[in-house]
PDB file of C-alpha atoms in Angstrom:
ATOM      1  CA  UNK A  27      23.725  11.956  -3.867  1.00  0.00           C
ATOM      2  CA  UNK A  28      23.041   8.824  -4.941  1.00  0.00           C
ATOM      3  CA  UNK A  29      21.394   7.498  -1.731  1.00  0.00           C
ATOM      4  CA  UNK A  30      19.891  10.530   0.215  1.00  0.00           C
ATOM      5  CA  UNK A  31      17.653  10.221  -2.773  1.00  0.00           C
ATOM      6  CA  UNK A  32      16.635   6.644  -2.563  1.00  0.00           C
ATOM      7  CA  UNK A  33      16.279   6.573   2.071  1.00  0.00           C
ATOM      8  CA  UNK A  34      14.421   8.757   1.280  1.00  0.00           C
ATOM      9  CA  UNK A  35      12.623   6.888  -1.870  1.00  0.00           C
ATOM     10  CA  UNK A  36      12.315   3.804   0.706  1.00  0.00           C
ATOM     11  CA  UNK A  37      11.028   5.915   3.111  1.00  0.00           C
ATOM     12  CA  UNK A  38       8.717   7.236   0.830  1.00  0.00           C
ATOM     13  CA  UNK A  39       6.917   3.927   0.152  1.00  0.00           C
ATOM     14  CA  UNK A  40       7.572   3.371   4.279  1.00  0.00           C
ATOM     15  CA  UNK A  41       4.988   6.283   5.012  1.00  0.00           C
ATOM     16  CA  UNK A  42       1.846   4.685   2.041  1.00  0.00           C
ATOM     17  CA  UNK A  43       2.590   1.251   3.671  1.00  0.00           C
ATOM     18  CA  UNK A  44       2.174   1.573   6.823  1.00  0.00           C
ATOM     19  CA  UNK A  45      -1.065   4.169   6.654  1.00  0.00           C
ATOM     20  CA  UNK A  46      -2.300   1.687   4.369  1.00  0.00           C
ATOM     21  CA  UNK A  47      -1.389  -1.046   6.858  1.00  0.00           C
ATOM     22  CA  UNK A  48      -3.659   1.254   9.879  1.00  0.00           C
ATOM     23  CA  UNK A  49      -6.580   1.228   7.922  1.00  0.00           C
ATOM     24  CA  UNK A  50      -6.576  -2.246   7.033  1.00  0.00           C
ATOM     25  CA  UNK A  51      -6.572  -2.803  10.103  1.00  0.00           C
ATOM     26  CA  UNK A  52      -9.373  -1.162  11.846  1.00  0.00           C
ATOM     27  CA  UNK A  53     -10.433  -1.444   8.385  1.00  0.00           C
ATOM     28  CA  UNK A  54     -15.528  -1.596   9.362  1.00  0.00           C
ATOM     29  CA  UNK A  55     -15.974  -4.939   6.845  1.00  0.00           C
ATOM     30  CA  UNK A  56     -14.211  -8.055   5.516  1.00  0.00           C
ATOM     31  CA  UNK A  57     -13.572  -5.954   1.520  1.00  0.00           C
ATOM     32  CA  UNK A  58     -12.222  -2.856   2.457  1.00  0.00           C
ATOM     33  CA  UNK A  59      -9.315  -4.304   4.552  1.00  0.00           C
ATOM     34  CA  UNK A  60      -8.591  -7.070   1.574  1.00  0.00           C
ATOM     35  CA  UNK A  61      -8.794  -5.122  -1.093  1.00  0.00           C
ATOM     36  CA  UNK A  62      -6.506  -2.318   1.656  1.00  0.00           C
ATOM     37  CA  UNK A  63      -4.060  -5.994   2.080  1.00  0.00           C
ATOM     38  CA  UNK A  64      -3.965  -5.956  -1.978  1.00  0.00           C
ATOM     39  CA  UNK A  65      -3.184  -2.718  -2.158  1.00  0.00           C
ATOM     40  CA  UNK A  66      -0.531  -2.844  -0.051  1.00  0.00           C
ATOM     41  CA  UNK A  67       0.755  -5.870  -1.893  1.00  0.00           C
ATOM     42  CA  UNK A  68       0.911  -5.347  -4.491  1.00  0.00           C
ATOM     43  CA  UNK A  69       3.116  -1.809  -4.213  1.00  0.00           C
ATOM     44  CA  UNK A  70       5.516  -4.109  -2.289  1.00  0.00           C
ATOM     45  CA  UNK A  71       5.923  -6.728  -4.431  1.00  0.00           C
ATOM     46  CA  UNK A  72       6.278  -4.635  -7.381  1.00  0.00           C
ATOM     47  CA  UNK A  73       9.073  -2.549  -5.063  1.00  0.00           C
ATOM     48  CA  UNK A  74      10.280  -5.827  -3.405  1.00  0.00           C
ATOM     49  CA  UNK A  75      11.132  -6.616  -7.833  1.00  0.00           C
ATOM     50  CA  UNK A  76      12.867  -3.102  -8.858  1.00  0.00           C
ATOM     51  CA  UNK A  77      14.936  -3.039  -6.404  1.00  0.00           C
ATOM     52  CA  UNK A  78      16.066  -6.504  -7.131  1.00  0.00           C
ATOM     53  CA  UNK A  79      16.046  -5.997 -10.465  1.00  0.00           C
ATOM     54  CA  UNK A  80      18.036  -2.413 -10.043  1.00  0.00           C
ATOM     55  CA  UNK A  81      20.687  -3.835  -8.080  1.00  0.00           C
ATOM     56  CA  UNK A  82      21.516  -7.397  -9.472  1.00  0.00           C
ATOM     57  CA  UNK A  83      19.574  -9.662  -7.751  1.00  0.00           C
ATOM     58  CA  UNK A  84      16.743 -10.487  -9.929  1.00  0.00           C
ATOM     59  CA  UNK A  85      16.237 -11.075 -13.910  1.00  0.00           C
ATOM     60  CA  UNK A  86      15.729  -7.938 -15.130  1.00  0.00           C
ATOM     61  CA  UNK A  87      11.314  -8.137 -16.086  1.00  0.00           C
ATOM     62  CA  UNK A  88       9.538  -5.507 -16.919  1.00  0.00           C
ATOM     63  CA  UNK A  89       7.779  -3.702 -13.567  1.00  0.00           C
ATOM     64  CA  UNK A  90       7.826  -0.681 -13.189  1.00  0.00           C
ATOM     65  CA  UNK A  91       8.218   1.341  -9.624  1.00  0.00           C
ATOM     66  CA  UNK A  92       5.274   2.195  -7.749  1.00  0.00           C
ATOM     67  CA  UNK A  93       4.965   5.711  -7.832  1.00  0.00           C
ATOM     68  CA  UNK A  94       7.770   6.528 -10.020  1.00  0.00           C
ATOM     69  CA  UNK A  95       7.031   4.568 -12.942  1.00  0.00           C
ATOM     70  CA  UNK A  96       6.904   6.977 -16.580  1.00  0.00           C
ATOM     71  CA  UNK A  97       4.149   4.883 -18.120  1.00  0.00           C
ATOM     72  CA  UNK A  98       0.753   6.148 -18.022  1.00  0.00           C
ATOM     73  CA  UNK A  99      -1.402   2.851 -17.320  1.00  0.00           C
ATOM     74  CA  UNK A 100       0.777   1.330 -14.671  1.00  0.00           C
ATOM     75  CA  UNK A 101       1.329   5.265 -12.510  1.00  0.00           C
ATOM     76  CA  UNK A 102      -3.002   5.398 -13.048  1.00  0.00           C
ATOM     77  CA  UNK A 103      -3.816   2.069 -12.202  1.00  0.00           C
ATOM     78  CA  UNK A 104      -1.371   2.828  -8.789  1.00  0.00           C
ATOM     79  CA  UNK A 105      -3.324   5.853  -8.020  1.00  0.00           C
ATOM     80  CA  UNK A 106      -7.208   4.561  -8.414  1.00  0.00           C
ATOM     81  CA  UNK A 107      -6.609   1.608  -5.763  1.00  0.00           C
ATOM     82  CA  UNK A 108      -4.505   4.183  -3.690  1.00  0.00           C
ATOM     83  CA  UNK A 109      -7.975   6.427  -4.368  1.00  0.00           C
ATOM     84  CA  UNK A 110     -10.374   3.728  -3.364  1.00  0.00           C
ATOM     85  CA  UNK A 111      -8.467   3.325   0.119  1.00  0.00           C
ATOM     86  CA  UNK A 112      -9.024   6.324   0.699  1.00  0.00           C
ATOM     87  CA  UNK A 113     -13.009   6.969  -0.237  1.00  0.00           C
ATOM     88  CA  UNK A 114     -13.284   3.264   1.793  1.00  0.00           C
ATOM     89  CA  UNK A 115     -11.628   5.277   4.954  1.00  0.00           C
ATOM     90  CA  UNK A 116     -13.124   8.601   4.112  1.00  0.00           C
ATOM     91  CA  UNK A 117     -16.650   7.737   3.670  1.00  0.00           C
ATOM     92  CA  UNK A 118     -16.139   4.425   6.625  1.00  0.00           C
ATOM     93  CA  UNK A 119     -19.084   4.325   9.279  1.00  0.00           C
ATOM     94  CA  UNK A 120     -18.218   5.688  12.115  1.00  0.00           C
ATOM     95  CA  UNK A 121     -17.979   1.904  15.286  1.00  0.00           C
ATOM     96  CA  UNK A 122     -17.711   3.527  19.138  1.00  0.00           C
ATOM     97  CA  UNK A 123     -14.178   2.799  20.214  1.00  0.00           C
ATOM     98  CA  UNK A 124     -14.872  -0.400  22.412  1.00  0.00           C
ATOM     99  CA  UNK A 125     -15.312  -2.362  18.769  1.00  0.00           C
ATOM    100  CA  UNK A 126     -12.510  -1.958  17.585  1.00  0.00           C
ATOM    101  CA  UNK A 127     -10.364  -1.896  20.029  1.00  0.00           C
ATOM    102  CA  UNK A 128     -12.263  -6.283  21.435  1.00  0.00           C
ATOM    103  CA  UNK A 129     -11.832  -6.405  16.690  1.00  0.00           C
ATOM    104  CA  UNK A 130      -8.469  -7.835  16.910  1.00  0.00           C
ATOM    105  CA  UNK A 131      -9.102 -10.442  20.008  1.00  0.00           C
ATOM    106  CA  UNK A 132     -12.120 -12.059  17.599  1.00  0.00           C
ATOM    107  CA  UNK A 133     -15.393 -10.981  20.543  1.00  0.00           C
ATOM    108  CA  UNK A 134     -17.492  -8.884  18.867  1.00  0.00           C
TER     109      UNK A 134
END
């Protein structure tokens, strides 16, 4: 059952990181995109370091696994960052579909 649990945790992280990346790609402003990319990189590096420590390929440090740590301050900071991303997504100005399609091409 340990393997199933590990796969479920990795799927959980994958879903969260995928949703954050989708928001970053269609963000209204540069700040929203860069903030969301920063949150993604933050979660991804903490996840990689913690998993590397647990399987023995990295030295043991005090980096907790995101959303799974028992400590309060790291968990609070993660949920505040996710809350800010959700708030930016919720209160985003509605753009036209044409603008969003051409945004990736740089044809604004």
